[in-house]
Short mmCIF file of C-alpha atoms in Angstrom, two decimals:
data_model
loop_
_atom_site.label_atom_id
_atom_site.label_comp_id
_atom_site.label_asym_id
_atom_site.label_seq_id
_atom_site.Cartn_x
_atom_site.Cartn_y
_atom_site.Cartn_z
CA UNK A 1 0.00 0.00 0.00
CA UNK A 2 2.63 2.53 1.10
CA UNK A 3 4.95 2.22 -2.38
CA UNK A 4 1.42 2.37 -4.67
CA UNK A 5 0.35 5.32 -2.65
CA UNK A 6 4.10 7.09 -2.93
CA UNK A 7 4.05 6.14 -6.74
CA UNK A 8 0.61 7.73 -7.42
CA UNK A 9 1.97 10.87 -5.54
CA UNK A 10 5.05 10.82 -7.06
CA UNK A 11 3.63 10.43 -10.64
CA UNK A 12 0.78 13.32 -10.08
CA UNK A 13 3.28 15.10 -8.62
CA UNK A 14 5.63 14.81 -11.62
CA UNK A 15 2.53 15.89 -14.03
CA UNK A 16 1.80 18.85 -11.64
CA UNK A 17 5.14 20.20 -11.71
CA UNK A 18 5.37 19.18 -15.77
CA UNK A 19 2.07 21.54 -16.01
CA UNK A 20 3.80 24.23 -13.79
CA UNK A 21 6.97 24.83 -16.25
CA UNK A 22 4.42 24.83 -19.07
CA UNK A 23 2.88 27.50 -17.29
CA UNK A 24 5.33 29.33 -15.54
CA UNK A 25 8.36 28.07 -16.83
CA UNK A 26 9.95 27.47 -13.38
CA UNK A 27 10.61 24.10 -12.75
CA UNK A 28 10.07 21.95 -9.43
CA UNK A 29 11.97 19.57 -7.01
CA UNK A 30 9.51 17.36 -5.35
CA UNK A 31 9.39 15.28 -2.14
CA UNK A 32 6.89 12.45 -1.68
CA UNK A 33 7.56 9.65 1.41
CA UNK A 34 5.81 6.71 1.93
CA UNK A 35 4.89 7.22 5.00
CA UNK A 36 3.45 10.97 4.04
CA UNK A 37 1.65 8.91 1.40
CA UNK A 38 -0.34 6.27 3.85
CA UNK A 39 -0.79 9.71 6.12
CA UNK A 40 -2.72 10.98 3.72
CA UNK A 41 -4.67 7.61 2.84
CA UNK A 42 -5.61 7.87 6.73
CA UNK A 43 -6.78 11.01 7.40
CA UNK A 44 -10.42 9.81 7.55
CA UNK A 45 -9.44 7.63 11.00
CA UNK A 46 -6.45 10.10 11.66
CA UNK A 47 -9.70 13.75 11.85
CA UNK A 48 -11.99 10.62 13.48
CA UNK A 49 -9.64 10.03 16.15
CA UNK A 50 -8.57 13.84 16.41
CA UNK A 51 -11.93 15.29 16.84
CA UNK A 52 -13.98 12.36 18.72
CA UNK A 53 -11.20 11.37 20.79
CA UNK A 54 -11.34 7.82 19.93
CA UNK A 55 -10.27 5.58 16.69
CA UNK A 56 -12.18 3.87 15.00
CA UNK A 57 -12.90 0.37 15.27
CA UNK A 58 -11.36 -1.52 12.70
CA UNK A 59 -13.43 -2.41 10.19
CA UNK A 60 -12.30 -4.56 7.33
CA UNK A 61 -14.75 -4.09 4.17
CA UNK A 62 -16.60 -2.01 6.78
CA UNK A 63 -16.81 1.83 6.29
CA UNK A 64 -15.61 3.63 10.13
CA UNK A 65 -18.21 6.40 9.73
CA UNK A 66 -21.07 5.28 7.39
CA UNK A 67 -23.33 2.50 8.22
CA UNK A 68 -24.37 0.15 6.47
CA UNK A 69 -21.69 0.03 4.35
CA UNK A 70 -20.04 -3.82 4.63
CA UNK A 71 -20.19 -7.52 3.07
CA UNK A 72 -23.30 -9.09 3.73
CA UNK A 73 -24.11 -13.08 3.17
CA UNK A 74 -26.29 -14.20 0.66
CA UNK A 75 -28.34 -17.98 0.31
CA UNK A 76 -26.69 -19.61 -1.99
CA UNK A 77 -23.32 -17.76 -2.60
CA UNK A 78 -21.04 -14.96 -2.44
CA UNK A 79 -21.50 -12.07 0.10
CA UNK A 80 -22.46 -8.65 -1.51
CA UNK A 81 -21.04 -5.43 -0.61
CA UNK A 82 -23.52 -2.94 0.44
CA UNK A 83 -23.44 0.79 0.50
CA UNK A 84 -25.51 3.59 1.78
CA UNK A 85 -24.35 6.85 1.16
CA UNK A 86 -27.08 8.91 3.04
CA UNK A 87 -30.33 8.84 4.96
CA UNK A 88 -31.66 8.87 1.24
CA UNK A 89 -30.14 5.39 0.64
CA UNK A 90 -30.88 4.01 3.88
CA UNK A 91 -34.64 4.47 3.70
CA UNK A 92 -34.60 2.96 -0.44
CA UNK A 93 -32.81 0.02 1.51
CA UNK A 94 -34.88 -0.27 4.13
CA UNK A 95 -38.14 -0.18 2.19
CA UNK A 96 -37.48 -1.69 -1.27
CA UNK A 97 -34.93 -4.61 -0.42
CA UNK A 98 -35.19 -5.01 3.09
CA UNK A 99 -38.89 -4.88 3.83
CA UNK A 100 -38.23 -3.08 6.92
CA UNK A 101 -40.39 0.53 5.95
CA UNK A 102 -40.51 0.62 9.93
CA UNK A 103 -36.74 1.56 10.19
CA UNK A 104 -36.94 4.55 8.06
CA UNK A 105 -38.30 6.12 11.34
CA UNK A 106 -36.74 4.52 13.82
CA UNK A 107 -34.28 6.75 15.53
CA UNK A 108 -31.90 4.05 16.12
CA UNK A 109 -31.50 3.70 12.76
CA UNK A 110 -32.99 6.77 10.48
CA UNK A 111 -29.48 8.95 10.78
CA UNK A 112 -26.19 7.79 9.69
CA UNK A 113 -25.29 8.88 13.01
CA UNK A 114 -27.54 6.97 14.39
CA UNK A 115 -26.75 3.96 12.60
CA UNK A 116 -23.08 3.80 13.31
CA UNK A 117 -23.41 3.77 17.03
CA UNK A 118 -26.03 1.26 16.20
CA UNK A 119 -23.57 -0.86 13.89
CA UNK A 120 -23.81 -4.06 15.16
CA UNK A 121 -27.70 -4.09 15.03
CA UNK A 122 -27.81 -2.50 12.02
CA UNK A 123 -25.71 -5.18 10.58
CA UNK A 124 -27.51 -7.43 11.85
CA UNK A 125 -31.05 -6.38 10.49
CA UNK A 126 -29.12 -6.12 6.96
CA UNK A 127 -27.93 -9.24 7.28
CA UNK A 128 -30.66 -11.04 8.67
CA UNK A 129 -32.40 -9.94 5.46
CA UNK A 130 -29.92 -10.81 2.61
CA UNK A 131 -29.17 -14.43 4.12
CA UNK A 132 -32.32 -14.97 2.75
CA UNK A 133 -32.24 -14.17 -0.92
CA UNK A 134 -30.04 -15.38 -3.39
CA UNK A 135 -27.58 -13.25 -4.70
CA UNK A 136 -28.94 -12.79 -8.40
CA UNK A 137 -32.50 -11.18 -6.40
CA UNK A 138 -30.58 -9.91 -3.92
CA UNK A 139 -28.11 -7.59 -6.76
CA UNK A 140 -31.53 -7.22 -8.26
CA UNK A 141 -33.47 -5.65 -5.44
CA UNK A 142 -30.51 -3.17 -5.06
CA UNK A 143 -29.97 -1.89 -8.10
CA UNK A 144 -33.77 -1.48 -8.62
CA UNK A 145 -33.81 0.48 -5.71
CA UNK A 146 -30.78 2.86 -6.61
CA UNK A 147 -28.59 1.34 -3.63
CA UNK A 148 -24.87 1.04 -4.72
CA UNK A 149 -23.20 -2.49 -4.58
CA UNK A 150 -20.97 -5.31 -5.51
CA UNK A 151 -20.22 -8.83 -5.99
CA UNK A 152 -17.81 -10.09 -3.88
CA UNK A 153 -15.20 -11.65 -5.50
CA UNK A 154 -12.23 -13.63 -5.15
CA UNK A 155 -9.02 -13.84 -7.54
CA UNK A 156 -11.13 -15.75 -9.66
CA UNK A 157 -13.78 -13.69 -9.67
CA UNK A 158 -11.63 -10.74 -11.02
CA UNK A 159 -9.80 -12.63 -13.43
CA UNK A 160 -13.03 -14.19 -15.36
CA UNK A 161 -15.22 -10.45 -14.41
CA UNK A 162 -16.49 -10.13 -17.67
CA UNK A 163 -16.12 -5.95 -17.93
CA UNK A 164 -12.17 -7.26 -18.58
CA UNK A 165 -13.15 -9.37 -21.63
CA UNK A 166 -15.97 -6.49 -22.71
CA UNK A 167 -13.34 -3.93 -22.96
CA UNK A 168 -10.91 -6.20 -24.25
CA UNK A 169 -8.32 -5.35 -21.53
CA UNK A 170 -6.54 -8.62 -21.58
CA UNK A 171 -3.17 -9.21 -24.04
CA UNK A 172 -0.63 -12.32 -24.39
CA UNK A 173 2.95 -11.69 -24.12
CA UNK A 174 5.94 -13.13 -24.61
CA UNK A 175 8.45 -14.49 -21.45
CA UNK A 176 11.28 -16.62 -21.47
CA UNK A 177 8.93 -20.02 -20.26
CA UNK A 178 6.84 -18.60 -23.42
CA UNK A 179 3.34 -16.41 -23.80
CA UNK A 180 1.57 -15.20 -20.29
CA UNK A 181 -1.67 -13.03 -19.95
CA UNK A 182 -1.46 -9.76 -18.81
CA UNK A 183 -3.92 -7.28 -18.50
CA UNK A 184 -3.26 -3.47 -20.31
CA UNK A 185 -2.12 -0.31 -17.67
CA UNK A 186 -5.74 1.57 -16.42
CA UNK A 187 -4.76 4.45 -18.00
CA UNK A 188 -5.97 4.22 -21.70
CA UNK A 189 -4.88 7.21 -24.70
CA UNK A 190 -7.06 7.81 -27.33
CA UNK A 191 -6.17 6.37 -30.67
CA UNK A 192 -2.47 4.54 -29.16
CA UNK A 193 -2.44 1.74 -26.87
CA UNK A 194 0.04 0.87 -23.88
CA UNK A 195 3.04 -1.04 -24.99
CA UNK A 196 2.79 -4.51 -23.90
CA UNK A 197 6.46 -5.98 -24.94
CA UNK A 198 7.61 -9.03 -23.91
CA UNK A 199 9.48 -10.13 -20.06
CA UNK A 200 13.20 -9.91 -21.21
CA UNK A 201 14.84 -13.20 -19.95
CA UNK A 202 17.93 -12.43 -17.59
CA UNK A 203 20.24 -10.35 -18.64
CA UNK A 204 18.98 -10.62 -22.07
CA UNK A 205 19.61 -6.25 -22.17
CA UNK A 206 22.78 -5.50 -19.98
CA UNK A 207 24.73 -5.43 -22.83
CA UNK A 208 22.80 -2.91 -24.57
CA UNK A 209 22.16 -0.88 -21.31
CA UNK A 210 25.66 -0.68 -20.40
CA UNK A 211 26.98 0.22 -23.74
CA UNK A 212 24.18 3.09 -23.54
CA UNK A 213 26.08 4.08 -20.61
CA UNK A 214 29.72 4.27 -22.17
CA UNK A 215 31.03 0.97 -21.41
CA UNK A 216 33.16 -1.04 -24.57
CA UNK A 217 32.65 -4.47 -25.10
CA UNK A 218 35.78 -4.99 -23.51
CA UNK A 219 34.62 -3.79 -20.46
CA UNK A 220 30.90 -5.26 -20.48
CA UNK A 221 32.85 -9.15 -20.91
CA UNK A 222 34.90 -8.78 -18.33
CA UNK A 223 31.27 -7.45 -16.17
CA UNK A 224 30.17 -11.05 -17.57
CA UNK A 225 33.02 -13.57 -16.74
CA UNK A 226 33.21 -11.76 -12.76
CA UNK A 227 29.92 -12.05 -12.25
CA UNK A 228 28.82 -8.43 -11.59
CA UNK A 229 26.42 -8.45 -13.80
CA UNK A 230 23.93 -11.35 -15.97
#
């Protein structure tokens, strides 16, 4: 988590600073740590635990300040991931998948507030209700009723999720033990494509990037034979 979050920092960052000699024409040094990174990631718990005076609980799938927002079981597979946004949500959940209209109301459960110092039961009135659908009525009932969720899925899951094969993001490349699937970077350019090359085998470019940096072949075989270098 900490080098994705320092490389997605580092990487805006870099496009920032690109944008500010474009504008300005002064360029930029910039400083991005991991641990500033994951800071950042945590400032939700971090202003939770600053102005309440307390963490939160840890949660897992869970969301620390909205409720309901976890994975809830199913009858006859997966969980699903369920998530209210608002008071809004919580009543369209409550009425048109739950069949609970009563907890609309309720004022241990009508404000979000309400329903996260309520957590547990409010889990447990969620999940006493989707245990007893399947998942394909269950997915159903929510999207009919506007309430935002998921599948839960495993590795499996993801690799046969068929929005990969709809917008064809899977390519075979070429490796030394011969072709693997990959799947294409997230970010996509109009009218060009990532370039999807093959995994060099070891050492199959020293030579090359060695020479790039001024070394004679002279030099780069006796690299070879000490064993500096593949």
């Amino acid at each position: 988590m900490a080098d994705i979050a320092a490389g997605m920092y580092a990487f805006s960052g870099a496009l920032a600073a690109l944008v500010r000699r474009g504008t300005t024409g002064a360029g930029a040094a910039i400083e991005v740590t991991m641990f500033d990174a994951v800071a950042e990631w945590m400032v939700q718990a971090m202003y939770t635990t600053m102005y309440t005076g307390a963490p939160p609980p840890r949660a897992t799938l869970g969301h620390p300040v909205i409720a309901p927002y976890d994975r809830y079981p199913t009858a006859d597979g997966p969980d699903v991931v369920i998530g209210v946004q608002n008071d809004r949500g919580w009543a369209a959940l409550a009425t048109g998948v739950l069949g609970r209209p009563e907890l609309v109301g309720d004022p241990e459960y009508a404000t979000n507030v309400a329903r996260v110092r309520n957590r547990a039961a409010v889990d447990a009135a969620v999940g006493a209700a989707t245990s007893g659908m399947g998942r394909a009525e269950l997915l159903r009932r929510l999207d009919e009723a506007g309430v935002p969720n998921a599948s839960l899925n495993d590795g499996h899951g993801l690799i046969d999720h068929p929005v990969l094969a709809e917008r064809d993001r899977w390519r075979e490349v070429g490796s030394p033990v011969g072709g693997v699937r990959a799947i294409l970077p997230p970010i996509t350019f109009a009218g060009a494509e990532a370039r999807m090359g093959p995994v060099p085998a070891l050492g199959e470019h020293t030579g090359a990037v060695l020479a790039e940096l001024g070394h004679d072949a002279e030099t780069i075989a006796g690299l070879r034979a000490s064993g500096a270098v593949a």
